[in-house]
Amino acid sequence: MAGSASLRSGIRVLVVISTVAVVVMLSLAVFAALRASDAAAERGERLDPAATTTALLLADFVAQESAVRGYVITGQESLLERYTRADLTIPRQMNRLQLLLADFPDLIEGTVAVESAYQAWRSEVAEPEVAATKAGDLQRAREIETVSGRVRFSELQTSVANLGTAIDTEQTAASGRVESSAVLLLSSLGTAAIVILGVVLTVLNVLRRWLLRPIDALRRAVNAVAAGRYDTRIPEVGPSEIVELAGNIDAMRAQLVQLVRQNERSWEALAQEGPAVIALRDALTPSVLHAPGLLLRGRVDPARGELAGDWYDSFELADGRLGIVVGDVSGHGAVAGVFALRLKQLLDAALARGADPGPAIEWVVNSLGETDEMFATAIVAVVDPATGEVRIANAGHPDALLLRRTRVPDGPRTAATGLESGPIARPGERRPGNETGSTGGDQRPAPAPVPAAGGAVRVAGEDVEKSGLSPVTQAVGTGTKAPAAGGVADGDGVGMGTERLPELRSRAEVTRLGATGPMMSSLVASGGAWRTETLWLEPGDVLFVYTDGLVEARDGANHQFGLDRLVAELVRLADRGPAELLDDVFEVVRRHAPGRPSDDRTAIVIARTTR
């Protein structure tokens, strides 16, 4: 161990020295790179454009001098157009030149000399010559040219040439700085690479004997364990770190052996429980309903495996009515499935004995006894296919939704009563059994609709207001004509009577049917806790019942699908059949929350098809 400690100390010293050397070399490289970058930028962004601008400036001076000479000789004023154009460009070129050379005091002096020479030529030669020529004094114009014209312009050309030479000198100096910086950069990087290579070779040579051999022995032992030879001894050799690692691996090997043994026992238990789970799933599978005048479709998407905590069932009662149950048990898996099966069997038995939905729920809760932490919600309904009467009780379950579709004349849109709360009967209609209330035979008239919780007050095929969604418009005419009085509509929707009546269009409106009692649990059970309500299904009406997993599905931003989106989908297309409506709802929920459901998703549709 002392040898290992001294070896580690030597490696540390070597690494520290090498690191310092590499840092110094890299610092020089960074300095050289920055210096080269500054020099290249200085030339590319200032000196090269300044040289170009100087050449353009000289061309403008020559153009002006040529224009003045031509005008004096020929007297054609059109030749002065070049002079005038150069008057516009020369100031801009001078300003640009001074901006480019602002960081070069010597070159700025050159621009000042050019400006002075230009103003002298302009004021003493160009402008007097042009003025004399315009006045017809050609003799005066020639004298100006002879006395000072050539001298001043030669001075101007000389000042521009001197400025260009100074710029060229600065360009050469900048190029030299770029080259020297590049040499320094390459030498620094080369030196750093050599130092790093030397350190790497030295460390590899040392570690090969001190570290790699123990690691290789450890690798062979680990591979043996991975191959299934769990009794292989893990060698504890090499530096203290490797010895500690070997000890940890050996502890992991022991734990792995324990987990393998436990897994084998679990597989054996699963093989024994598999048939029971399958049988439980089959027992929860709903029976197929065939009832004239009534259509029922349902779907369950379980959260895990094949066994869900949600279920629904439908069956025919002795008097010809149909019993329908939708339930949601807390939890998932086999335990929830067993509890759901007990509830299903007890509810079926209660309804088969002729109990109303509310008393049936109460009897089931009392029969279950203590359920510890298990509880359930459910909607229990008894439907008469002949009359459309629905006796319904809601034990803490999400509100059922009654989708009522009507045909109205196609004309100006009117507000439609949409998402409402509370049990309903047909508004303004009294018929046998058309009472809304508890099973106690209360004969009071149907209460006025109550606005939905949360402020979503009107959702229909024509309007969606305050629902948090974009407006849903679904009152599209189907091209159907209302029959004329005393006539029958033909295949084209035209009444075979005396006149053509307005086209009809479909309109859908949704009513919420709230809870009529608490959830199914012995903790909240009491006499008369669950009451039964009555409503009527007309042909075309759809009762939509679902579990909370459908509306609580969350997207990637953790936003729930929500009741508003569900209602919007229900009224989106007023002429859909029940099966298509159910599939569309599950599809829009899947698009909102793709992937494996985190909770069971269950829904059924109950539709009245004929009177």
Coordinates of C-alpha atoms in Angstrom, one line a residue:
M1 CA 0.0 0.0 0.0
A2 CA 3.0 2.3 0.6
G3 CA 4.2 1.7 -2.9
S4 CA 0.7 2.6 -4.2
A5 CA 0.7 5.8 -2.2
S6 CA 4.1 6.9 -3.5
L7 CA 3.0 6.0 -7.0
R8 CA -0.1 8.1 -6.6
S9 CA 1.9 11.0 -5.3
G10 CA 4.3 10.8 -8.2
I11 CA 1.4 10.8 -10.7
R12 CA -0.2 13.8 -8.9
V13 CA 3.1 15.8 -9.2
L14 CA 3.4 14.9 -12.9
V15 CA -0.2 15.8 -13.6
V16 CA 0.2 19.2 -11.8
I17 CA 3.4 20.1 -13.7
S18 CA 1.9 19.0 -17.0
T19 CA -1.3 20.9 -16.3
V20 CA 0.6 24.1 -15.6
A21 CA 2.6 23.8 -18.8
V22 CA -0.5 23.1 -20.8
V23 CA -2.3 26.1 -19.3
V24 CA 0.6 28.4 -20.1
M25 CA 0.8 27.1 -23.7
L26 CA -2.9 27.4 -24.1
S27 CA -2.9 30.9 -22.7
L28 CA -0.2 31.8 -25.3
A29 CA -2.4 30.2 -28.0
V30 CA -5.4 32.2 -26.9
F31 CA -3.4 35.4 -26.8
A32 CA -2.0 34.7 -30.3
A33 CA -5.5 33.8 -31.6
L34 CA -7.0 37.0 -30.3
R35 CA -4.1 39.1 -31.6
A36 CA -4.5 37.5 -35.1
S37 CA -8.2 38.0 -35.0
D38 CA -7.8 41.7 -34.1
A39 CA -5.2 42.3 -36.8
A40 CA -7.3 40.5 -39.4
A41 CA -10.4 42.5 -38.4
E42 CA -8.4 45.7 -38.5
R43 CA -7.4 45.0 -42.0
G44 CA -10.6 43.5 -43.3
E45 CA -13.0 45.9 -41.6
R46 CA -11.0 49.2 -41.8
L47 CA -7.9 49.3 -43.8
D48 CA -9.1 47.4 -46.9
P49 CA -12.3 49.4 -47.1
A50 CA -10.3 52.6 -46.6
A51 CA -8.0 51.8 -49.5
T52 CA -11.0 51.2 -51.7
T53 CA -12.7 54.4 -50.6
T54 CA -9.4 56.3 -51.3
A55 CA -9.4 54.9 -54.8
L56 CA -13.0 55.9 -55.4
L57 CA -12.3 59.4 -54.0
L58 CA -9.4 59.9 -56.4
A59 CA -11.7 58.8 -59.3
D60 CA -14.3 61.4 -58.2
F61 CA -11.6 64.1 -58.2
V62 CA -10.4 63.2 -61.6
A63 CA -14.1 63.1 -62.9
Q64 CA -14.6 66.6 -61.6
E65 CA -11.4 68.0 -63.1
S66 CA -12.2 66.4 -66.5
A67 CA -15.7 67.8 -66.4
V68 CA -14.4 71.4 -65.7
R69 CA -11.8 71.1 -68.5
G70 CA -14.4 69.9 -71.0
Y71 CA -16.8 72.6 -70.1
V72 CA -14.1 75.4 -70.4
I73 CA -13.1 74.0 -73.8
T74 CA -16.5 73.2 -75.4
G75 CA -18.9 75.4 -73.3
Q76 CA -21.4 72.4 -73.1
E77 CA -23.1 72.6 -69.8
S78 CA -24.1 68.9 -70.0
L79 CA -20.4 68.1 -69.2
L80 CA -21.0 69.6 -65.8
E81 CA -23.3 66.8 -64.8
R82 CA -20.4 64.6 -63.8
Y83 CA -19.1 67.5 -61.7
T84 CA -22.4 67.9 -60.0
R85 CA -22.7 64.1 -59.3
A86 CA -19.2 64.0 -57.8
D87 CA -20.2 66.9 -55.6
L88 CA -22.7 64.6 -54.0
T89 CA -20.4 61.5 -53.6
I90 CA -17.2 63.2 -52.5
P91 CA -18.5 64.4 -49.1
R92 CA -19.9 60.9 -48.4
Q93 CA -16.6 59.3 -49.3
M94 CA -14.6 61.7 -47.1
N95 CA -16.9 61.0 -44.1
R96 CA -16.7 57.2 -44.6
L97 CA -12.9 57.5 -44.9
Q98 CA -12.6 59.4 -41.6
L99 CA -14.8 56.9 -39.8
L100 CA -12.8 53.9 -41.1
L101 CA -9.5 55.6 -40.1
A102 CA -10.6 57.0 -36.7
D103 CA -8.2 54.7 -34.8
F104 CA -5.2 55.7 -37.0
P105 CA -4.1 59.3 -36.1
D106 CA -1.4 59.4 -38.8
L107 CA -3.9 58.4 -41.5
I108 CA -6.5 60.9 -40.2
E109 CA -3.9 63.6 -40.8
G110 CA -3.7 62.3 -44.4
T111 CA -7.4 62.7 -44.8
V112 CA -7.2 66.2 -43.5
A113 CA -4.5 67.0 -46.1
V114 CA -6.7 65.6 -48.8
E115 CA -9.7 67.6 -47.7
S116 CA -7.6 70.8 -47.6
A117 CA -6.1 70.2 -51.1
Y118 CA -9.5 69.5 -52.5
Q119 CA -11.0 72.6 -51.1
A120 CA -8.1 74.7 -52.4
W121 CA -8.5 73.3 -55.9
R122 CA -12.2 73.8 -55.8
S123 CA -12.2 77.4 -54.5
E124 CA -9.2 78.6 -56.5
V125 CA -9.6 76.7 -59.7
A126 CA -12.8 74.8 -60.4
E127 CA -15.5 77.3 -59.2
P128 CA -13.8 80.4 -60.8
E129 CA -13.3 78.6 -64.1
V130 CA -16.9 77.5 -64.3
A131 CA -18.1 81.0 -63.3
A132 CA -15.9 82.7 -66.0
T133 CA -17.0 80.3 -68.6
K134 CA -20.7 80.8 -67.8
A135 CA -20.0 84.6 -68.1
G136 CA -18.4 84.2 -71.5
D137 CA -14.9 85.2 -70.3
L138 CA -13.0 82.4 -71.8
Q139 CA -9.7 84.3 -71.6
R140 CA -10.1 84.5 -67.8
A141 CA -10.9 80.8 -67.5
R142 CA -7.7 79.9 -69.5
E143 CA -5.6 82.2 -67.3
I144 CA -6.9 80.5 -64.1
E145 CA -6.0 77.1 -65.6
T146 CA -2.6 78.2 -66.7
V147 CA -1.7 80.0 -63.4
S148 CA -3.0 77.7 -60.7
G149 CA -5.2 75.0 -62.1
R150 CA -2.6 72.3 -62.8
V151 CA -0.6 73.1 -59.7
R152 CA -3.6 72.7 -57.3
F153 CA -4.9 69.6 -58.9
S154 CA -1.4 68.1 -58.8
E155 CA -1.2 68.9 -55.1
L156 CA -4.6 67.2 -54.6
Q157 CA -3.4 64.1 -56.5
T158 CA -0.2 64.0 -54.4
S159 CA -2.2 64.2 -51.1
V160 CA -4.4 61.3 -52.2
A161 CA -1.4 59.3 -53.3
N162 CA 0.3 59.9 -49.9
L163 CA -2.8 58.8 -48.1
G164 CA -3.0 55.6 -50.2
T165 CA 0.7 54.8 -49.5
A166 CA 0.1 55.3 -45.7
I167 CA -2.9 53.0 -45.8
D168 CA -0.8 50.4 -47.8
T169 CA 1.9 50.6 -45.1
E170 CA -0.7 49.9 -42.3
Q171 CA -2.1 47.0 -44.3
T172 CA 1.3 45.5 -44.6
A173 CA 1.8 45.9 -40.8
A174 CA -1.5 44.3 -40.0
S175 CA -0.7 41.3 -42.3
G176 CA 2.6 41.0 -40.5
R177 CA 0.8 40.9 -37.1
V178 CA -1.5 38.2 -38.4
E179 CA 1.4 36.1 -39.6
S180 CA 3.3 36.4 -36.4
S181 CA 0.3 35.6 -34.3
A182 CA -0.4 32.6 -36.4
V183 CA 3.2 31.4 -35.9
L184 CA 2.8 31.9 -32.1
L185 CA -0.5 30.1 -32.1
L186 CA 0.8 27.1 -33.9
S187 CA 3.9 26.9 -31.8
S188 CA 1.9 27.1 -28.6
L189 CA -0.6 24.5 -29.7
G190 CA 2.3 22.2 -30.9
T191 CA 4.1 22.6 -27.6
A192 CA 0.9 21.9 -25.6
A193 CA 0.2 18.8 -27.7
I194 CA 3.7 17.5 -27.1
V195 CA 3.4 18.0 -23.4
I196 CA 0.0 16.3 -23.3
L197 CA 1.2 13.4 -25.4
G198 CA 4.2 12.9 -23.1
V199 CA 2.0 13.0 -20.0
V200 CA -0.5 10.6 -21.5
L201 CA 2.2 8.1 -22.5
T202 CA 3.7 8.2 -19.1
V203 CA 0.5 7.8 -17.2
L204 CA -0.6 5.0 -19.5
N205 CA 2.6 3.1 -18.9
V206 CA 2.2 3.5 -15.2
L207 CA -1.5 2.7 -15.0
R208 CA -1.2 -0.3 -17.2
R209 CA 0.7 -2.1 -14.4
W210 CA -0.9 -0.5 -11.4
L211 CA -4.5 -0.1 -12.5
L212 CA -5.4 -2.0 -15.7
R213 CA -4.4 -5.4 -14.5
P214 CA -6.6 -5.3 -11.4
I215 CA -9.4 -3.9 -13.5
D216 CA -9.0 -6.7 -16.0
A217 CA -9.3 -9.3 -13.3
L218 CA -12.4 -7.5 -11.9
R219 CA -13.9 -7.4 -15.4
R220 CA -13.5 -11.2 -15.9
A221 CA -15.1 -11.9 -12.5
V222 CA -18.1 -9.5 -13.3
N223 CA -18.5 -11.2 -16.8
A224 CA -18.7 -14.5 -15.1
V225 CA -21.4 -13.3 -12.7
A226 CA -23.3 -11.8 -15.7
A227 CA -23.1 -15.1 -17.4
G228 CA -25.0 -16.7 -14.5
R229 CA -22.1 -18.0 -12.4
Y230 CA -23.3 -16.2 -9.3
D231 CA -20.8 -18.0 -7.0
T232 CA -17.7 -16.4 -8.7
R233 CA -15.4 -14.7 -6.2
I234 CA -14.8 -11.0 -6.9
P235 CA -11.0 -10.4 -6.5
E236 CA -10.0 -7.5 -4.2
V237 CA -6.6 -6.5 -5.5
G238 CA -4.9 -3.3 -6.6
P239 CA -5.3 0.3 -5.3
S240 CA -7.6 1.0 -2.4
E241 CA -10.2 2.4 -4.8
I242 CA -10.3 -0.8 -6.8
V243 CA -10.5 -2.9 -3.7
E244 CA -13.4 -0.8 -2.5
L245 CA -15.1 -1.1 -5.9
A246 CA -14.6 -4.9 -5.8
G247 CA -16.3 -5.0 -2.4
N248 CA -19.3 -3.0 -3.7
I249 CA -19.6 -5.3 -6.7
D250 CA -19.5 -8.4 -4.5
A251 CA -22.3 -6.9 -2.4
M252 CA -24.3 -6.1 -5.5
R253 CA -23.7 -9.7 -6.7
A254 CA -25.2 -11.0 -3.4
Q255 CA -28.2 -8.7 -3.8
L256 CA -28.6 -9.8 -7.4
V257 CA -28.6 -13.5 -6.4
Q258 CA -31.3 -12.6 -3.8
L259 CA -33.4 -10.7 -6.4
V260 CA -33.1 -13.6 -9.0
R261 CA -34.3 -16.0 -6.4
Q262 CA -37.2 -13.7 -5.5
N263 CA -38.0 -13.2 -9.2
E264 CA -38.2 -16.9 -9.7
R265 CA -40.7 -17.2 -6.8
S266 CA -42.7 -14.3 -8.3
W267 CA -42.9 -16.0 -11.7
E268 CA -44.1 -19.1 -10.0
A269 CA -46.8 -17.2 -8.2
L270 CA -47.8 -15.3 -11.3
A271 CA -48.2 -18.5 -13.2
Q272 CA -50.6 -19.7 -10.5
E273 CA -52.5 -16.3 -10.4
G274 CA -52.8 -15.8 -14.2
P275 CA -55.9 -18.0 -14.8
A276 CA -57.6 -16.3 -11.8
V277 CA -57.0 -12.8 -13.3
I278 CA -58.3 -13.9 -16.7
A279 CA -61.4 -15.4 -15.1
L280 CA -62.0 -12.2 -13.1
R281 CA -61.6 -10.1 -16.3
D282 CA -64.1 -12.4 -18.1
A283 CA -66.6 -12.0 -15.2
L284 CA -66.4 -8.2 -15.4
T285 CA -67.0 -8.3 -19.2
P286 CA -70.4 -6.7 -19.9
S287 CA -73.2 -8.8 -21.5
V288 CA -74.3 -7.8 -25.0
L289 CA -77.6 -5.9 -25.0
H290 CA -80.2 -6.5 -27.6
A291 CA -83.4 -4.5 -26.9
P292 CA -85.8 -3.1 -29.4
G293 CA -85.9 0.7 -29.4
L294 CA -82.7 1.0 -27.3
L295 CA -79.0 1.0 -28.3
L296 CA -76.2 0.6 -25.8
R297 CA -72.5 0.8 -26.6
G298 CA -69.6 0.9 -24.1
R299 CA -65.8 0.9 -24.0
V300 CA -63.2 0.4 -21.2
D301 CA -59.5 1.3 -21.7
P302 CA -57.8 0.0 -18.6
A303 CA -54.9 1.8 -17.0
R304 CA -52.7 -1.2 -16.6
G305 CA -52.7 -4.7 -18.0
E306 CA -56.1 -6.3 -18.8
L307 CA -57.9 -5.7 -15.5
A308 CA -59.5 -2.4 -14.8
G309 CA -61.2 -0.9 -11.8
D310 CA -64.0 0.5 -14.0
W311 CA -66.8 -1.6 -15.3
Y312 CA -70.3 -1.4 -16.8
D313 CA -73.1 -3.9 -17.3
S314 CA -76.5 -4.1 -18.8
F315 CA -79.2 -6.8 -18.4
E316 CA -82.9 -7.3 -18.9
L317 CA -85.2 -7.3 -15.9
A318 CA -88.3 -9.5 -15.4
D319 CA -90.7 -6.7 -16.4
G320 CA -89.0 -6.0 -19.7
R321 CA -87.1 -3.0 -18.5
L322 CA -83.3 -2.9 -18.7
G323 CA -80.8 -2.5 -15.8
I324 CA -77.7 -0.5 -16.6
V325 CA -74.7 0.0 -14.2
V326 CA -71.5 2.0 -14.6
G327 CA -69.0 1.9 -11.8
D328 CA -65.5 3.1 -10.8
V329 CA -63.6 1.4 -8.0
S330 CA -60.7 3.1 -6.3
G331 CA -57.4 1.6 -7.4
H332 CA -56.4 -0.8 -10.2
G333 CA -55.4 -4.4 -10.7
A334 CA -56.6 -7.6 -9.1
V335 CA -57.8 -6.1 -5.8
A336 CA -59.9 -3.5 -7.5
G337 CA -61.2 -6.1 -9.9
V338 CA -62.4 -8.3 -7.1
F339 CA -64.2 -5.4 -5.4
A340 CA -65.7 -4.4 -8.7
L341 CA -67.0 -7.9 -9.3
R342 CA -68.7 -7.9 -5.9
L343 CA -70.4 -4.6 -6.6
K344 CA -71.5 -5.7 -10.0
Q345 CA -73.1 -8.9 -8.7
L346 CA -74.8 -7.2 -5.8
L347 CA -76.2 -4.4 -7.9
D348 CA -77.4 -6.9 -10.5
A349 CA -79.1 -8.9 -7.7
A350 CA -80.7 -5.8 -6.2
L351 CA -82.2 -4.6 -9.5
A352 CA -83.3 -8.1 -10.4
R353 CA -85.3 -8.1 -7.1
G354 CA -87.2 -5.0 -8.4
A355 CA -85.5 -2.4 -6.3
D356 CA -85.3 1.2 -7.5
P357 CA -81.7 2.4 -8.3
G358 CA -81.4 4.5 -5.1
P359 CA -82.5 1.8 -2.6
A360 CA -80.5 -0.8 -4.6
I361 CA -77.3 1.2 -4.0
E362 CA -78.2 1.5 -0.3
W363 CA -78.8 -2.2 0.0
V364 CA -75.4 -3.0 -1.7
V365 CA -73.5 -0.7 0.6
N366 CA -75.1 -2.3 3.6
S367 CA -74.4 -5.8 2.2
L368 CA -70.7 -5.0 1.6
G369 CA -70.1 -4.1 5.3
E370 CA -66.7 -2.8 6.2
T371 CA -64.7 -2.0 3.0
D372 CA -61.7 -0.4 4.8
E373 CA -60.2 2.1 2.3
M374 CA -62.0 0.7 -0.7
F375 CA -64.8 2.8 -2.2
A376 CA -66.6 3.2 -5.4
T377 CA -68.8 5.6 -7.4
A378 CA -71.6 4.4 -9.7
I379 CA -74.5 5.3 -11.8
V380 CA -77.4 2.9 -11.7
A381 CA -80.3 3.2 -14.1
V382 CA -83.4 1.3 -15.1
V383 CA -84.7 2.1 -18.6
D384 CA -88.0 1.2 -20.1
P385 CA -87.4 0.8 -23.9
A386 CA -91.1 1.1 -24.7
T387 CA -91.7 4.5 -23.1
G388 CA -88.2 5.9 -22.7
E389 CA -88.6 6.3 -19.0
V390 CA -85.2 6.3 -17.1
R391 CA -85.0 5.8 -13.3
I392 CA -81.5 6.8 -12.3
A393 CA -79.4 7.2 -9.2
N394 CA -75.9 8.7 -9.1
A395 CA -73.6 7.6 -6.2
G396 CA -70.9 10.2 -6.2
H397 CA -70.1 9.5 -9.8
P398 CA -69.2 12.2 -12.5
D399 CA -72.3 13.8 -13.9
A400 CA -74.1 11.9 -16.6
L401 CA -74.7 13.9 -19.8
L402 CA -78.0 13.9 -21.7
L403 CA -77.5 14.8 -25.3
R404 CA -80.8 15.9 -26.8
R405 CA -80.9 16.4 -30.6
T406 CA -83.8 18.3 -32.2
R407 CA -84.7 19.4 -35.7
V408 CA -85.4 23.1 -36.0
P409 CA -86.3 25.3 -39.1
D410 CA -83.2 26.8 -40.8
G411 CA -83.3 30.5 -40.1
P412 CA -81.8 33.1 -37.8
R413 CA -79.8 31.5 -35.0
T414 CA -81.3 31.7 -31.6
A415 CA -79.8 31.0 -28.2
A416 CA -80.1 27.4 -27.2
T417 CA -80.2 26.1 -23.7
G418 CA -77.0 24.1 -23.4
L419 CA -75.0 22.7 -20.5
E420 CA -77.4 22.6 -17.6
S421 CA -77.4 20.9 -14.3
G422 CA -80.0 18.7 -12.5
P423 CA -82.4 15.9 -13.4
I424 CA -84.9 16.8 -16.0
A425 CA -88.2 15.7 -17.6
R426 CA -89.4 17.0 -20.9
P427 CA -90.0 20.7 -20.4
G428 CA -93.6 21.7 -20.3
E429 CA -94.9 18.1 -20.7
R430 CA -96.9 16.0 -18.2
R431 CA -97.2 12.4 -18.9
P432 CA -97.8 9.3 -16.8
G433 CA -94.7 8.7 -14.7
N434 CA -93.2 11.9 -15.9
E435 CA -92.2 13.1 -12.4
T436 CA -88.8 14.3 -11.4
G437 CA -87.8 13.6 -7.9
S438 CA -87.1 10.9 -5.4
T439 CA -88.6 7.4 -5.2
G440 CA -91.1 8.6 -2.6
G441 CA -93.6 9.5 -5.4
D442 CA -93.1 13.3 -5.3
Q443 CA -95.5 14.7 -7.9
R444 CA -93.9 18.2 -8.1
P445 CA -93.3 19.6 -11.6
A446 CA -89.8 19.5 -13.1
P447 CA -87.5 22.1 -11.6
A448 CA -86.1 24.9 -13.8
P449 CA -82.6 24.0 -15.2
V450 CA -79.8 25.2 -13.0
P451 CA -76.6 26.7 -14.5
A452 CA -73.7 24.3 -14.6
A453 CA -70.9 24.5 -12.0
G454 CA -67.9 26.4 -13.0
G455 CA -69.7 29.0 -15.0
A456 CA -70.1 27.0 -18.2
V457 CA -73.7 28.0 -18.7
R458 CA -74.6 27.4 -22.3
V459 CA -73.2 24.7 -24.5
A460 CA -75.2 23.6 -27.4
G461 CA -75.0 22.8 -31.1
E462 CA -75.1 26.5 -31.8
D463 CA -73.3 28.2 -28.9
V464 CA -70.5 27.6 -26.4
E465 CA -70.3 30.5 -24.0
K466 CA -68.0 30.9 -21.0
S467 CA -66.8 27.3 -21.3
G468 CA -63.1 28.0 -21.7
L469 CA -63.1 26.6 -25.3
S470 CA -63.4 28.1 -28.7
P471 CA -67.0 28.5 -29.8
V472 CA -68.5 25.2 -31.1
T473 CA -71.0 25.8 -33.9
Q474 CA -73.1 22.7 -34.7
A475 CA -76.4 23.5 -36.2
V476 CA -75.7 22.5 -39.7
G477 CA -78.7 21.9 -41.9
T478 CA -79.0 18.4 -43.4
G479 CA -81.1 19.5 -46.3
T480 CA -84.2 17.8 -44.8
K481 CA -87.5 19.6 -45.4
A482 CA -90.4 19.7 -42.9
P483 CA -93.4 18.0 -44.5
A484 CA -96.2 20.2 -45.5
A485 CA -99.4 20.1 -43.5
G486 CA -101.3 16.9 -44.3
G487 CA -98.5 15.7 -46.6
V488 CA -95.6 13.3 -46.4
A489 CA -92.0 14.2 -47.2
D490 CA -90.7 12.6 -50.4
G491 CA -87.1 11.4 -51.0
D492 CA -85.9 14.9 -51.7
G493 CA -87.4 16.3 -48.5
V494 CA -90.2 18.1 -50.4
G495 CA -93.6 17.8 -48.8
M496 CA -96.3 16.3 -51.0
G497 CA -98.8 18.9 -49.9
T498 CA -99.6 22.4 -51.0
E499 CA -96.3 24.3 -50.3
R500 CA -92.6 23.9 -49.6
L501 CA -91.7 24.5 -46.0
P502 CA -88.3 25.7 -44.6
E503 CA -85.4 23.3 -44.4
L504 CA -84.7 21.7 -41.1
R505 CA -81.3 21.5 -39.4
S506 CA -80.0 19.5 -36.4
R507 CA -79.3 21.1 -33.1
A508 CA -77.8 19.4 -30.1
E509 CA -78.0 20.4 -26.5
V510 CA -76.5 18.8 -23.4
T511 CA -77.9 18.6 -19.9
R512 CA -75.8 17.5 -16.8
L513 CA -77.4 15.0 -14.4
G514 CA -75.7 15.5 -11.1
A515 CA -75.1 13.2 -8.2
T516 CA -78.1 12.0 -6.2
G517 CA -76.1 10.7 -3.2
P518 CA -72.6 10.1 -1.9
M519 CA -70.1 7.6 -3.0
M520 CA -70.6 3.9 -2.2
S521 CA -68.8 3.5 1.1
S522 CA -69.8 2.3 4.5
L523 CA -68.2 5.5 6.0
V524 CA -71.0 7.7 4.5
A525 CA -73.9 5.2 4.4
S526 CA -77.2 6.3 6.0
G527 CA -80.9 5.6 5.5
G528 CA -82.2 7.3 2.3
A529 CA -78.8 8.7 1.3
W530 CA -79.4 7.8 -2.3
R531 CA -82.5 9.1 -4.1
T532 CA -83.8 8.1 -7.5
E533 CA -84.6 10.6 -10.2
T534 CA -86.7 10.2 -13.4
L535 CA -86.1 11.4 -16.9
W536 CA -87.4 10.6 -20.3
L537 CA -85.5 9.6 -23.5
E538 CA -87.1 10.6 -26.7
P539 CA -86.1 9.0 -30.1
G540 CA -82.7 10.4 -31.0
D541 CA -81.7 11.2 -27.4
V542 CA -78.4 9.9 -26.1
L543 CA -77.4 9.4 -22.4
F544 CA -73.6 9.6 -22.1
V545 CA -72.1 8.1 -18.9
Y546 CA -68.4 8.1 -18.2
T547 CA -65.8 7.6 -15.4
D548 CA -63.4 10.3 -14.1
G549 CA -60.5 8.8 -16.0
L550 CA -62.0 10.1 -19.2
V551 CA -62.2 13.8 -18.3
E552 CA -59.1 13.8 -16.0
A553 CA -56.7 12.6 -18.8
R554 CA -53.8 15.0 -18.9
D555 CA -51.6 16.2 -21.7
G556 CA -47.8 16.9 -21.6
A557 CA -48.4 20.3 -20.0
N558 CA -50.5 18.5 -17.2
H559 CA -53.8 20.1 -18.5
Q560 CA -56.9 17.9 -17.9
F561 CA -59.1 17.1 -20.9
G562 CA -62.0 18.4 -18.8
L563 CA -65.8 18.4 -19.0
D564 CA -65.9 21.4 -21.4
R565 CA -63.9 19.6 -24.1
L566 CA -66.1 16.5 -23.6
V567 CA -69.3 18.5 -24.1
A568 CA -67.8 20.3 -27.1
E569 CA -67.1 17.0 -28.7
L570 CA -70.6 15.6 -28.0
V571 CA -72.3 18.6 -29.8
R572 CA -69.7 18.9 -32.5
L573 CA -71.6 16.8 -35.1
A574 CA -75.3 16.5 -34.3
D575 CA -76.1 13.7 -36.7
R576 CA -73.6 11.1 -35.5
G577 CA -74.7 7.7 -34.5
P578 CA -74.1 6.5 -30.9
A579 CA -71.2 4.1 -31.8
E580 CA -69.5 6.8 -33.9
L581 CA -70.0 9.3 -31.1
L582 CA -68.4 7.0 -28.5
D583 CA -65.4 6.3 -30.8
D584 CA -64.9 10.0 -31.5
V585 CA -64.9 10.9 -27.8
F586 CA -62.2 8.3 -27.1
E587 CA -60.1 9.4 -30.1
V588 CA -60.2 13.1 -29.0
V589 CA -59.2 12.1 -25.5
R590 CA -56.3 10.0 -26.9
R591 CA -55.1 12.9 -29.0
H592 CA -55.2 15.1 -25.9
A593 CA -53.3 12.6 -23.7
P594 CA -51.4 10.1 -25.9
G595 CA -49.7 7.1 -24.5
R596 CA -50.7 4.6 -21.8
P597 CA -53.6 5.9 -19.7
S598 CA -52.8 6.7 -16.1
D599 CA -56.3 5.9 -15.0
D600 CA -59.1 3.6 -16.4
R601 CA -61.2 5.3 -19.1
T602 CA -64.8 4.1 -19.4
A603 CA -67.9 5.4 -21.1
I604 CA -71.2 4.1 -22.4
V605 CA -73.9 5.6 -24.6
I606 CA -77.5 4.8 -24.2
A607 CA -79.6 5.9 -27.2
R608 CA -83.4 5.7 -27.8
T609 CA -83.9 4.7 -31.4
T610 CA -87.7 4.4 -31.8
R611 CA -90.9 5.4 -29.9

